[in-house]
XYZ file of N, CA and C in Angstrom:
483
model
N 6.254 -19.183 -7.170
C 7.353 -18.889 -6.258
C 7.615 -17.386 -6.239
N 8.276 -16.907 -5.130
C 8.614 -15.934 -5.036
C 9.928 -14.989 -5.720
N 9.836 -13.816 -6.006
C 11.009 -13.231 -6.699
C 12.042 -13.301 -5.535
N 13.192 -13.104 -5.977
C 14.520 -13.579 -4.569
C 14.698 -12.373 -4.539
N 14.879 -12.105 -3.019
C 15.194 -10.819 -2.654
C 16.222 -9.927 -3.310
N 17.348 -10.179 -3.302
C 18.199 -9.738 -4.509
C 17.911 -9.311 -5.260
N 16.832 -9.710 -6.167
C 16.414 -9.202 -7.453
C 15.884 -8.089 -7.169
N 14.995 -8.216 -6.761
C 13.896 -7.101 -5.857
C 14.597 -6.063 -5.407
N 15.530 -6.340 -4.725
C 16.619 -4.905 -4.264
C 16.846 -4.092 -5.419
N 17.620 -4.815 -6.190
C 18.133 -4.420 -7.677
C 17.533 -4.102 -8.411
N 16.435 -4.357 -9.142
C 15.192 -3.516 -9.713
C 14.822 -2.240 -9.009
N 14.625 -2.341 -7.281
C 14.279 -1.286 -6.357
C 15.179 -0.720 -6.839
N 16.166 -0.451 -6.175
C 17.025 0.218 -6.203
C 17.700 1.476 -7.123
N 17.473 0.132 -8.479
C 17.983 1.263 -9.624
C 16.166 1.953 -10.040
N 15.661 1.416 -9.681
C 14.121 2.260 -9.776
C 14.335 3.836 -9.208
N 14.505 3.673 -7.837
C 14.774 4.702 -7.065
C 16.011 5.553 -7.232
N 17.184 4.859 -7.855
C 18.245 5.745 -8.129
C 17.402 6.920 -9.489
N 16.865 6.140 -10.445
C 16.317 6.548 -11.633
C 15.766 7.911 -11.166
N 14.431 8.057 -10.183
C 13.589 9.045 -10.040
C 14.928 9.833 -9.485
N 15.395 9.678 -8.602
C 16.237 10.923 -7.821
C 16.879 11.163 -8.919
N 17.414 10.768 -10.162
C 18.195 11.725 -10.923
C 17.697 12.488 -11.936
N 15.819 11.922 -12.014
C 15.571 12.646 -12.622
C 14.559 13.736 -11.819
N 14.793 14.234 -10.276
C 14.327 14.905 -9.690
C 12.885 14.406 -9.111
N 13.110 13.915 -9.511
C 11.108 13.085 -8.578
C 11.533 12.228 -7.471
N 10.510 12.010 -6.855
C 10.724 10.669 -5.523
C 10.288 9.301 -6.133
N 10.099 8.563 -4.639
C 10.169 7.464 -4.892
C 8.918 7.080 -4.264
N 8.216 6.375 -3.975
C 7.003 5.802 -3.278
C 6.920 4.686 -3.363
N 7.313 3.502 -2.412
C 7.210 2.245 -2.003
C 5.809 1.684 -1.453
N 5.045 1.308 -2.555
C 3.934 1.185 -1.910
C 3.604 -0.360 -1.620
N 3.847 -0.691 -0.231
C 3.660 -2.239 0.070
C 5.040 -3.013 -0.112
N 5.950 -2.115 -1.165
C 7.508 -3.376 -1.337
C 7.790 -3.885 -0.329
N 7.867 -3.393 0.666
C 8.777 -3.798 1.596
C 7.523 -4.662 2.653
N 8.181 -6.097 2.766
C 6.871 -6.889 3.078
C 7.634 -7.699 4.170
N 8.879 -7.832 4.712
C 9.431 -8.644 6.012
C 10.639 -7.663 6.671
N 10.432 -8.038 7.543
C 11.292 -7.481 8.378
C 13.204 -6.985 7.900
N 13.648 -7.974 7.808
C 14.990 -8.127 6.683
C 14.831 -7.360 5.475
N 13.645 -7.151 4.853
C 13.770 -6.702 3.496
C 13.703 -4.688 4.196
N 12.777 -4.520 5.394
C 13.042 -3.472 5.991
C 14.556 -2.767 6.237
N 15.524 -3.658 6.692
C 16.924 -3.499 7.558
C 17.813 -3.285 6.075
N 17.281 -3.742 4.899
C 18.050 -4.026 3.583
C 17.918 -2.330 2.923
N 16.399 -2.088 3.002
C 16.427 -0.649 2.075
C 16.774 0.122 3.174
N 16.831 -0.104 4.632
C 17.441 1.343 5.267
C 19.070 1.343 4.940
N 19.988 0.437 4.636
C 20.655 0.128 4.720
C 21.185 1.089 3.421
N 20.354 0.304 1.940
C 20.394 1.241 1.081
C 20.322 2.926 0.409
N 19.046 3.419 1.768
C 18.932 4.809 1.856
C 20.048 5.568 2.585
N 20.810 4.678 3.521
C 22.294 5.053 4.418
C 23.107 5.450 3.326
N 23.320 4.253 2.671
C 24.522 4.484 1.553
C 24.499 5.708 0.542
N 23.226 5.753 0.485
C 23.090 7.036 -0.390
C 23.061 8.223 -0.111
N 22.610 8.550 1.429
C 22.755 9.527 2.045
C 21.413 9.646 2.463
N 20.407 9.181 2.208
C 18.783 9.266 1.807
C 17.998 9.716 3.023
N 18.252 8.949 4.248
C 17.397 8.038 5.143
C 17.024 9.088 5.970
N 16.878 10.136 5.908
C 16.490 11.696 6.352
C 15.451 12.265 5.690
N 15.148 11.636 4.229
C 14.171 11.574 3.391
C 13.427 11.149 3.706
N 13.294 9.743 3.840
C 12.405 8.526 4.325
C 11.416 8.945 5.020
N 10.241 8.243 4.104
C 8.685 8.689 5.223
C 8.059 7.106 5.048
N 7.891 6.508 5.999
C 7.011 5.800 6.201
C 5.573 5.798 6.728
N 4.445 5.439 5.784
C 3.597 6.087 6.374
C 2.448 5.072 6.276
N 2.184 4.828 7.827
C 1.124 3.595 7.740
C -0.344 4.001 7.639
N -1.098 3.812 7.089
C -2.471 3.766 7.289
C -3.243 2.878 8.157
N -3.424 2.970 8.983
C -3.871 2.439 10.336
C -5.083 2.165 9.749
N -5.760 0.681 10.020
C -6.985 -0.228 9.665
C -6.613 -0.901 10.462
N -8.091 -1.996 10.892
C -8.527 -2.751 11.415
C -8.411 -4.217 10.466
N -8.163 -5.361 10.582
C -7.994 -6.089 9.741
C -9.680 -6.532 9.343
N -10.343 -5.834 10.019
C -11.760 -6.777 9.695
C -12.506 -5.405 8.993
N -12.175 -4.267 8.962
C -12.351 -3.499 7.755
C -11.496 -3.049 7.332
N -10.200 -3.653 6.714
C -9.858 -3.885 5.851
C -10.435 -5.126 4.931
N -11.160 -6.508 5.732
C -11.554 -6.880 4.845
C -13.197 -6.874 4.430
N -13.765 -6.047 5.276
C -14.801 -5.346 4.572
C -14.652 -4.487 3.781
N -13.496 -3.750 3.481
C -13.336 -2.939 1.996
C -13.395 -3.533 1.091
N -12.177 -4.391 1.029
C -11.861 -5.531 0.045
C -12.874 -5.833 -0.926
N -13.889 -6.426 0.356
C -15.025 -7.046 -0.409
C -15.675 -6.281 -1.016
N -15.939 -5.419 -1.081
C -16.919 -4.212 -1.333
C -16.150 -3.424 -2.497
N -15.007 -3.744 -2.718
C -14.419 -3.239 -4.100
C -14.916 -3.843 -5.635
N -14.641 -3.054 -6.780
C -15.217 -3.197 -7.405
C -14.456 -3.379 -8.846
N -14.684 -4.044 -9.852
C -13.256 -4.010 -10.863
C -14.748 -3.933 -12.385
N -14.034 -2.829 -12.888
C -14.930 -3.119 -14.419
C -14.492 -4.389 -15.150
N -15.638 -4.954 -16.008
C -15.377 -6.361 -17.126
C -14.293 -5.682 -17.830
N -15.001 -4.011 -18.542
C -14.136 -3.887 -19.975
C -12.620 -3.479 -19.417
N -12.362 -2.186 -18.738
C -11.513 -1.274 -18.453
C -10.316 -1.467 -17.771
N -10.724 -3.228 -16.605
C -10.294 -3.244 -15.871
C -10.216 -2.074 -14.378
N -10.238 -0.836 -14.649
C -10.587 -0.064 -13.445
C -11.078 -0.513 -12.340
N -10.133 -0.313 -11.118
C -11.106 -0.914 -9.702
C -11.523 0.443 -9.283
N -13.004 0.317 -8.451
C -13.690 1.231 -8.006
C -13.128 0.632 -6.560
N -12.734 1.865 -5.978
C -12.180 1.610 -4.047
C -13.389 1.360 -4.009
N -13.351 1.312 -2.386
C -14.457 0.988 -1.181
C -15.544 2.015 -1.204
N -16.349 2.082 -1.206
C -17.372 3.022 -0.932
C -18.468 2.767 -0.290
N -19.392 2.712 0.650
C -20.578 2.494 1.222
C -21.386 2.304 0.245
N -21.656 2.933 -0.760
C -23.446 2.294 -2.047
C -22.264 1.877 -2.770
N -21.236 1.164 -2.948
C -20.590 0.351 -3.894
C -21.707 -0.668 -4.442
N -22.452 -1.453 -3.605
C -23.549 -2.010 -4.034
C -24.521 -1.929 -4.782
N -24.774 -0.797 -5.009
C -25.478 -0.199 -6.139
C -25.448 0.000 -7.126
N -23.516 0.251 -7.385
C -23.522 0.816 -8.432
C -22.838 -0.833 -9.452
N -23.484 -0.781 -10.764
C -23.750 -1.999 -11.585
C -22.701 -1.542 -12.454
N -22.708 -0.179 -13.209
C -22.214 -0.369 -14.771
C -21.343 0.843 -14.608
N -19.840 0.989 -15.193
C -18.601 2.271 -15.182
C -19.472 3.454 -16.031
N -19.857 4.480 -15.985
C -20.596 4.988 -16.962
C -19.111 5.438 -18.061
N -18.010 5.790 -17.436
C -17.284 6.160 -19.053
C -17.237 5.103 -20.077
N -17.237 4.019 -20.005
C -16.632 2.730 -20.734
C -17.991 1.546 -20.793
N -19.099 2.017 -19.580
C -19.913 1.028 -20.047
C -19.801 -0.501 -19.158
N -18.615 -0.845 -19.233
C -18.677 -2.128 -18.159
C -19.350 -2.361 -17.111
N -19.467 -3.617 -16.971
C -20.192 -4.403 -15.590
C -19.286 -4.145 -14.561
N -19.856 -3.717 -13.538
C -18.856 -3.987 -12.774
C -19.007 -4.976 -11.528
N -17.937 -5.520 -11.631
C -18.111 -7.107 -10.618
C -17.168 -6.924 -9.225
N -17.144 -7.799 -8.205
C -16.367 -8.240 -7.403
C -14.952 -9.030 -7.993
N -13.819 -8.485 -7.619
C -12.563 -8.981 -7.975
C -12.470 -10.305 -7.757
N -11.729 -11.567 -8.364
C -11.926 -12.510 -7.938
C -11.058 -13.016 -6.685
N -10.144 -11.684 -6.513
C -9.107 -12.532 -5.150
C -10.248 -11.346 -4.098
N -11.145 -10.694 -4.469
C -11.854 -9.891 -3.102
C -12.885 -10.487 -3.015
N -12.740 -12.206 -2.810
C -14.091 -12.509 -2.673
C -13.791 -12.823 -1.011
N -14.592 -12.735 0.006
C -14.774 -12.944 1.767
C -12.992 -14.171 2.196
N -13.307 -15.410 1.218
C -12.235 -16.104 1.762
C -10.824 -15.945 1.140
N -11.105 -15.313 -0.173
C -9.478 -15.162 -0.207
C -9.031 -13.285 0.330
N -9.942 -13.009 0.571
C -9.355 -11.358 0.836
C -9.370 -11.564 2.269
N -9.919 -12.728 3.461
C -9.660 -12.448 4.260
C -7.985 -13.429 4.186
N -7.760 -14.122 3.828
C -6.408 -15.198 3.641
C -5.014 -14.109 3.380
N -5.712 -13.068 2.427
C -5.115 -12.353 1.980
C -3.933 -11.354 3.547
N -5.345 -11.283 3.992
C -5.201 -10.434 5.201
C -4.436 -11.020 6.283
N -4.422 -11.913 6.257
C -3.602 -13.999 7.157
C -2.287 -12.940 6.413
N -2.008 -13.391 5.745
C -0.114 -13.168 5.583
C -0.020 -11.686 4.782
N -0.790 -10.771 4.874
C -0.112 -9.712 4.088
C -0.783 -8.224 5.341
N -1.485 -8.453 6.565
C -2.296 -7.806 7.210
C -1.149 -7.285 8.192
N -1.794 -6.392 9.482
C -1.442 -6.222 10.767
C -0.252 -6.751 11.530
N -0.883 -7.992 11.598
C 0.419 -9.366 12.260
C 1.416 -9.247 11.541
N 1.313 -9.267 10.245
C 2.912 -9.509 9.696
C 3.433 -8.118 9.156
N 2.803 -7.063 9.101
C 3.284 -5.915 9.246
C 4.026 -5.181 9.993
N 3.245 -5.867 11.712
C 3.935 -5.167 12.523
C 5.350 -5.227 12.933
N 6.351 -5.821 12.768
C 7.502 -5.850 12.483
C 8.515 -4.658 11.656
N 7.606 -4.989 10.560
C 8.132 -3.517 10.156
C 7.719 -2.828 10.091
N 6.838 -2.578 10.926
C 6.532 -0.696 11.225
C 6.998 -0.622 12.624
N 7.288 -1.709 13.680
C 8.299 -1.374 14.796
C 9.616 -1.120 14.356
N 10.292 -1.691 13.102
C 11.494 -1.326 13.169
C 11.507 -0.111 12.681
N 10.704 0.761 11.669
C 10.852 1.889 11.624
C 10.204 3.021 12.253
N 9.828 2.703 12.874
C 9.476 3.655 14.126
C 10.454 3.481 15.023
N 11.271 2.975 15.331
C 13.229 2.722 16.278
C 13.905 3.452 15.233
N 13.820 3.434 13.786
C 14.940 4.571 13.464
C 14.280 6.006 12.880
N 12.583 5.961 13.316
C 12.277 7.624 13.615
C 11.570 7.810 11.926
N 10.955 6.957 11.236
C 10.288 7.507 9.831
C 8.911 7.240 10.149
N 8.479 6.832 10.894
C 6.828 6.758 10.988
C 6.244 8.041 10.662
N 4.683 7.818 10.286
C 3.765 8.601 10.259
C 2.870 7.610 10.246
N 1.369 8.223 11.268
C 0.238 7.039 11.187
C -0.755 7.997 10.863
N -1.608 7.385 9.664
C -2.895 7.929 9.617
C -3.696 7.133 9.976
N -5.361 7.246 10.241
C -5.920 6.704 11.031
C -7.221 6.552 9.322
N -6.893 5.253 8.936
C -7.189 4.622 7.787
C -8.999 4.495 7.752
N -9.659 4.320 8.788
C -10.750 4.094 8.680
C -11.402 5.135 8.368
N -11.012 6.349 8.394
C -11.532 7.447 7.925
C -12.271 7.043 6.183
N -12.589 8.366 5.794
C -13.581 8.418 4.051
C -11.904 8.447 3.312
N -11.869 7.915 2.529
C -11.029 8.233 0.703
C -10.616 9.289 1.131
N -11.505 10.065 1.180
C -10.997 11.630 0.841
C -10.305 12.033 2.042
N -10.371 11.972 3.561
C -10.228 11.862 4.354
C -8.569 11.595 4.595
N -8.544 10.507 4.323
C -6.908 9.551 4.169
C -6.157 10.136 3.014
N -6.548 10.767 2.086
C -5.894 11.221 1.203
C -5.490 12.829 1.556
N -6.321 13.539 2.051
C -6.187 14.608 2.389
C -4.927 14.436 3.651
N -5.122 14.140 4.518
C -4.146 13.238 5.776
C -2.814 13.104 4.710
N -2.980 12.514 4.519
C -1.338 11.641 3.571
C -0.662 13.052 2.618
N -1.302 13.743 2.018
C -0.810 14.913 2.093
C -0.512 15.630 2.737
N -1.073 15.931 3.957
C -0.517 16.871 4.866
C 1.065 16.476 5.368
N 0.975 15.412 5.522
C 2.334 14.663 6.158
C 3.285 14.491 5.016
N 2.979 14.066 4.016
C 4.282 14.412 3.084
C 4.632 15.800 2.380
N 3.433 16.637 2.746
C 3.848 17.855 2.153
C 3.353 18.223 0.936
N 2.008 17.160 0.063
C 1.614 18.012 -1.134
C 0.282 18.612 -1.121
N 0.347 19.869 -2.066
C -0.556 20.716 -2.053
C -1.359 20.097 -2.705
């Protein structure tokens, strides 16, 4: 079952109060997963004064490479470490720091990473990235790009060197 929203606020919340007092940000990566839970933290960044802060920032994919990444990811036996997406991901067998095998994740196998993509993808995203693009925090990067590519991007827009 799922954690109740409530809770989730409340953990969020004092998460995010935490970093701002100790001078760092915050980075929501994926929390916010329905529409309502969207209308809840703007609600919260209001109260605080925040919501001028706020960057939302989508990485624009395709749901069908997104789940050709998926698959193509890579998790060591020993380290646990996932290796992202890479084109010769296929090749590569063993982590050289640690030595491990490295395998296919067991939720990135074709049918559950595309299922995955069924309720956590595009469709049910788009909701909340229309509602915050109506109160003005968007940023889109254009996801299909290289690693380095999207990362370089995602810095420019939030501002780190």
């Amino acid at each position: 079952a799922l954690v109740p929203d409530a809770l989730v606020y409340k953990i969020a919340f004092h998460a995010i109060d935490e970093a701002f007092a100790q001078g760092k940000v915050a980075i929501l990566d994926g929390a916010i997963r329905t529409y309502e839970q969207a209308k809840e933290y703007e609600k919260y960044f209001e109260s605080k004064g925040i919501q001028d802060q706020v960057a939302v920032v989508e990485i624009q994919i395709s749901d069908e490479l997104s789940c050709k990444r998926l698959t193509k990811r890579k998790v060591c036996s020993i380290c646990q470490y996932i290796i992202p997406y890479s084109p010769d991901n296929f090749k590569k067998k063993k982590k050289k720091k640690c030595g491990g095998t490295l395998e296919v994740r067991n939720d990135d196998h074709p049918e559950i990473a595309q299922k995955r993509i069924e309720t956590q993808g595009n469709t049910m995203i788009r909701p909340i990235i229309e509602y915050y693009k109506s109160v003005g925090h968007v940023f889109v990067i254009d996801g299909s790009q290289s690693i380095a590519e999207v990362d370089a991007e995602l810095r420019r827009v939030l501002g780190i060197n």
